[in-house]
Short mmCIF file of C-alpha atoms in Angstrom, two decimals:
data_model
loop_
_atom_site.label_atom_id
_atom_site.label_comp_id
_atom_site.label_asym_id
_atom_site.label_seq_id
_atom_site.Cartn_x
_atom_site.Cartn_y
_atom_site.Cartn_z
CA MET W 1 -0.51 -6.34 2.93
CA LYS W 2 -3.37 -5.22 5.17
CA LYS W 3 -2.26 -7.71 7.81
CA LYS W 4 1.29 -6.39 7.65
CA LEU W 5 0.09 -2.81 8.06
CA ILE W 6 -2.11 -3.74 11.01
CA LEU W 7 0.85 -5.35 12.70
CA ALA W 8 3.23 -2.55 11.82
CA SER W 9 0.82 -0.24 13.58
CA LEU W 10 2.40 -0.49 16.97
CA LEU W 11 5.61 1.04 15.75
CA PHE W 12 4.20 4.40 16.55
CA ALA W 13 0.45 4.25 16.61
CA VAL W 14 -2.40 6.27 17.99
CA PHE W 15 -3.65 9.66 18.84
CA ALA W 16 -2.38 12.71 20.66
CA SER W 17 -4.51 14.90 22.88
CA SER W 18 -6.67 17.50 21.16
CA CYS W 19 -5.73 20.17 23.66
CA SER W 20 -4.06 23.39 22.56
CA ASP W 21 -0.52 22.30 23.51
CA SER W 22 1.76 21.99 20.50
CA SER W 23 3.00 18.59 19.39
CA SER W 24 6.50 19.61 20.52
CA ASP W 25 5.28 20.63 23.98
CA GLU W 26 3.37 17.37 24.43
CA PHE W 27 6.40 15.32 23.42
CA ASN W 28 8.87 17.29 25.56
CA ASN W 29 6.60 17.24 28.60
CA GLY W 30 6.24 13.48 28.35
CA ASN W 31 9.88 12.73 27.48
CA ALA W 32 12.14 15.14 29.33
CA GLY W 33 15.76 14.79 28.22
CA ALA W 34 15.02 12.32 25.43
CA ALA W 35 17.85 11.63 22.99
CA GLN W 36 17.43 12.93 19.45
CA LYS W 37 17.72 10.09 16.95
CA TYR W 38 16.72 10.09 13.29
CA LEU W 39 15.45 7.03 11.48
CA LYS W 40 17.45 5.85 8.47
CA THR W 41 15.82 2.52 7.61
CA LEU W 42 12.91 0.46 8.85
CA THR W 43 12.30 -3.12 7.70
CA VAL W 44 9.10 -5.06 8.41
CA THR W 45 9.28 -8.82 7.80
CA PRO W 46 6.48 -11.39 8.30
CA THR W 47 8.00 -14.30 10.20
CA ASP W 48 5.91 -16.90 8.35
CA GLY W 49 7.31 -15.93 4.96
CA SER W 50 3.84 -15.03 3.66
CA ASP W 51 5.08 -11.79 2.15
CA SER W 52 8.39 -10.18 1.25
CA PRO W 53 9.90 -7.62 3.65
CA SER W 54 8.85 -3.98 3.42
CA ASN W 55 11.85 -1.65 3.46
CA PHE W 56 11.49 2.06 4.21
CA VAL W 57 14.47 4.36 3.67
CA VAL W 58 14.68 7.96 4.88
CA ASN W 59 17.15 10.23 3.07
CA TYR W 60 18.51 13.51 4.44
CA ASP W 61 20.05 16.60 2.81
CA SER W 62 23.25 18.37 3.87
CA SER W 63 21.27 20.47 6.37
CA GLY W 64 19.95 17.39 8.15
CA ARG W 65 16.43 17.76 6.76
CA VAL W 66 14.48 14.81 5.37
CA SER W 67 14.78 14.99 1.58
CA SER W 68 12.80 11.88 0.64
CA ILE W 69 11.19 8.72 1.97
CA THR W 70 10.89 5.60 -0.19
CA ASP W 71 9.73 2.02 0.15
CA GLY W 72 11.57 1.01 -3.04
CA ILE W 73 8.41 1.37 -5.11
CA GLN W 74 6.95 4.73 -4.18
CA SER W 75 8.77 7.83 -2.99
CA ASN W 76 7.86 11.18 -1.47
CA PHE W 77 10.08 14.24 -1.79
CA PHE W 78 10.17 17.10 0.71
CA VAL W 79 10.37 20.67 -0.60
CA TYR W 80 11.47 23.51 1.69
CA GLN W 81 11.24 27.30 1.45
CA ASN W 82 13.04 29.51 4.00
CA ASN W 83 13.87 26.31 5.90
CA ASN W 84 10.17 25.49 6.32
CA LEU W 85 8.35 22.57 4.75
CA ALA W 86 6.51 23.91 1.71
CA ASN W 87 5.33 20.78 -0.09
CA ILE W 88 5.53 16.99 -0.28
CA THR W 89 5.58 15.59 -3.80
CA GLY W 90 5.73 12.14 -5.35
CA GLU W 91 3.56 9.04 -5.32
CA GLY W 92 1.04 8.12 -2.66
CA GLU W 93 -0.55 10.17 0.10
CA PRO W 94 1.12 13.25 1.60
CA PHE W 95 2.56 12.50 5.04
CA ARG W 96 3.31 8.95 3.83
CA ILE W 97 5.33 8.33 6.97
CA SER W 98 2.05 8.42 8.87
CA GLU W 99 0.92 5.29 7.01
CA LEU W 100 2.80 3.28 9.60
CA TYR W 101 1.28 4.82 12.70
CA GLN W 102 -2.29 4.97 11.43
CA ALA W 103 -2.05 1.35 10.29
CA PRO W 104 -3.90 -0.27 13.22
CA TYR W 105 -7.00 1.67 12.23
CA GLN W 106 -6.76 1.35 8.42
CA ALA W 107 -9.92 -0.77 8.46
CA TYR W 108 -11.79 1.73 10.65
CA GLU W 109 -13.12 5.25 10.62
CA ILE W 110 -11.88 7.13 13.65
CA GLY W 111 -14.75 8.31 15.84
CA GLU W 112 -13.22 9.98 18.87
CA VAL W 113 -10.67 9.68 21.63
CA LEU W 114 -12.49 8.90 24.88
CA ASN W 115 -9.71 9.00 27.48
CA TYR W 116 -6.04 9.98 27.82
CA ASP W 117 -3.28 9.04 30.17
CA SER W 118 -1.35 11.61 32.19
CA LYS W 119 1.15 12.20 29.37
CA GLY W 120 -1.48 12.88 26.75
CA ASN W 121 -1.47 9.44 25.14
CA PRO W 122 -4.99 8.27 24.27
CA THR W 123 -5.99 5.10 26.06
CA ASP W 124 -9.57 4.59 24.82
CA LEU W 125 -10.86 5.23 21.30
CA ARG W 126 -14.16 4.80 19.47
CA LEU W 127 -13.90 3.33 15.96
CA PHE W 128 -16.37 2.56 13.20
CA GLN W 129 -16.35 0.10 10.31
CA GLU W 130 -18.74 -0.66 7.47
CA ASN W 131 -19.81 -4.30 7.41
CA GLU W 132 -18.64 -5.70 4.06
CA TYR W 133 -21.71 -7.95 3.75
CA ASP W 134 -24.70 -5.72 4.58
CA GLY W 135 -23.18 -2.23 4.54
CA GLU W 136 -24.21 -1.45 8.12
CA ILE W 137 -21.89 0.66 10.28
CA GLU W 138 -20.47 -1.24 13.24
CA GLU W 139 -18.89 0.35 16.31
CA PHE W 140 -15.67 -0.78 17.99
CA THR W 141 -13.48 0.43 20.84
CA ALA W 142 -9.71 0.31 21.13
CA LYS W 143 -7.81 0.17 24.41
CA VAL W 144 -4.18 1.23 24.07
CA THR W 145 -1.33 0.93 26.57
CA TYR W 146 2.20 2.36 26.30
CA ASP W 147 5.70 2.02 27.60
CA THR W 148 7.81 4.97 28.75
CA ALA W 149 10.05 5.25 25.67
CA PRO W 150 9.76 8.39 23.52
CA ASN W 151 7.98 8.19 20.17
CA THR W 152 10.63 6.59 17.96
CA PHE W 153 9.66 8.72 14.95
CA PHE W 154 9.26 12.15 16.54
CA TYR W 155 12.65 13.62 15.60
CA THR W 156 12.46 12.12 12.12
CA LEU W 157 9.14 13.91 11.63
CA LYS W 158 10.71 17.05 13.03
CA ALA W 159 13.59 16.81 10.54
CA ALA W 160 10.94 16.56 7.81
CA GLY W 161 9.33 19.83 8.92
CA ILE W 162 6.12 18.02 9.77
CA ILE W 163 6.24 18.74 13.52
CA ASP W 164 6.48 22.48 12.79
CA VAL W 165 3.41 22.16 10.57
CA LEU W 166 1.54 20.28 13.27
CA ASP W 167 2.56 22.80 15.92
CA ASN W 168 0.54 25.36 13.97
CA VAL W 169 -2.57 23.20 13.93
CA GLU W 170 -5.15 24.27 16.51
CA LEU W 171 -7.58 21.38 16.52
CA ASN W 172 -10.27 23.36 18.28
CA LEU W 173 -10.25 26.22 15.75
CA ASN W 174 -11.20 26.02 12.06
CA MET W 175 -10.49 22.29 12.00
CA GLN W 176 -12.77 21.76 9.01
CA SER W 177 -10.77 24.22 6.91
CA LEU W 178 -7.51 22.31 7.35
CA PRO W 179 -6.26 19.73 4.82
CA PRO W 180 -7.42 16.31 6.07
CA GLU W 181 -3.89 14.88 5.88
CA ILE W 182 -2.64 17.49 8.36
CA VAL W 183 -5.54 16.96 10.75
CA LYS W 184 -5.05 13.19 10.63
CA ALA W 185 -1.32 13.51 11.21
CA LYS W 186 -1.96 15.70 14.25
CA LEU W 187 -4.54 13.32 15.67
CA LEU W 188 -2.35 10.27 15.18
CA LEU W 189 0.89 11.61 16.65
CA PRO W 190 1.84 9.76 19.86
CA VAL W 191 4.03 10.82 22.78
CA ASN W 192 5.30 7.33 23.67
CA ASN W 193 5.51 3.93 21.99
CA PRO W 194 2.39 1.78 22.26
CA ILE W 195 2.88 -1.78 23.40
CA LYS W 196 -0.65 -3.18 23.27
CA VAL W 197 -3.88 -2.50 21.37
CA VAL W 198 -7.07 -4.40 22.17
CA ILE W 199 -10.01 -3.85 19.82
CA LYS W 200 -13.52 -4.91 20.92
CA ASN W 201 -16.86 -4.90 19.14
CA ALA W 202 -20.04 -3.26 20.47
CA SER W 203 -20.86 -6.39 22.50
CA GLY W 204 -17.53 -6.19 24.32
CA ALA W 205 -16.02 -9.21 22.59
CA VAL W 206 -12.33 -8.94 21.71
CA VAL W 207 -11.82 -8.71 17.93
CA SER W 208 -8.04 -8.50 17.96
CA THR W 209 -5.12 -8.04 20.32
CA THR W 210 -1.79 -6.67 19.13
CA GLN W 211 1.28 -6.86 21.36
CA THR W 212 4.69 -5.30 20.65
CA ASP W 213 7.94 -6.31 22.33
CA TYR W 214 10.83 -3.89 21.70
CA VAL W 215 14.58 -4.33 22.09
CA TYR W 216 15.88 -0.92 23.18
CA THR W 217 19.25 0.76 23.31
CA SER W 218 20.27 2.57 26.49
CA ASP W 219 18.65 5.77 25.22
CA LYS W 220 15.29 4.02 24.70
CA TYR W 221 15.30 3.81 20.91
CA PRO W 222 14.43 0.37 19.49
CA THR W 223 16.80 -1.63 17.34
CA SER W 224 14.17 -4.31 16.77
CA ALA W 225 10.63 -5.26 17.69
CA THR W 226 8.37 -8.28 17.47
CA ILE W 227 4.72 -7.50 16.81
CA THR W 228 2.09 -10.19 17.38
CA GLU W 229 -1.55 -9.86 16.38
CA THR W 230 -4.10 -12.41 17.59
CA SER W 231 -7.57 -12.41 16.02
CA GLU W 232 -10.25 -14.80 14.78
CA GLU W 233 -8.11 -15.17 11.65
CA GLY W 234 -5.27 -16.61 13.72
CA VAL W 235 -1.90 -15.31 14.89
CA SER W 236 0.36 -13.12 12.75
CA ILE W 237 3.87 -12.09 13.73
CA VAL W 238 6.23 -9.63 12.10
CA ALA W 239 9.81 -8.71 12.93
CA VAL W 240 10.84 -5.06 12.69
CA ALA W 241 14.40 -3.74 12.39
CA TYR W 242 15.42 -0.08 12.83
CA THR W 243 18.59 1.79 11.94
CA TYR W 244 19.36 5.46 12.58
CA LYS W 245 21.29 8.25 10.88
CA GLN W 246 24.83 8.56 12.19
#
């Protein structure tokens, strides 16, 4: 399952700038005129048959808001007051949808974002991991590159009320007083879709390389993707299929 999550990472991975711009401003500035599409289903399937497909379903209410997200085993339910997100209930972590985009770093503690591109996408990150044999903390770096397509999940997150929550997060003020799930969601929200992540150890040796190839519609939303991770453990490939709310 860890391997599947690492591969699924590139669906919408990585960090947004910690400047004071809102998440909406960052997205709009980097994706002028982007179409508004809302995810309905997402299916992640290992091509080697090593695991069964993971199916995520997003449900909406009559007002177009996200009412629940489920993977067939666990579900989260979205509660609104005065048309604002008030709570997320159910099994698993709040902001479960972020499990997908934080997946490339599930095995790491996030240290800091070192550099950003002109749109606000982070390109260089410092990561840490505890060695499972001796308990020592090891340092890694991640180099991330992107295409020009808008974050596939942005408007789905907006329909869930999460973008409005993140727009109220000022990362430079009282960050320690904020719930960690909200801070993490803000930090991990991308502007565009990542296409490559290269993770290196402290010696500069490549630990893993993950490449994503999307098949896009004319409005730059993917209908499918192939995600390939190459590491010392070998090569793992998953196929991803997307559908959207009509």
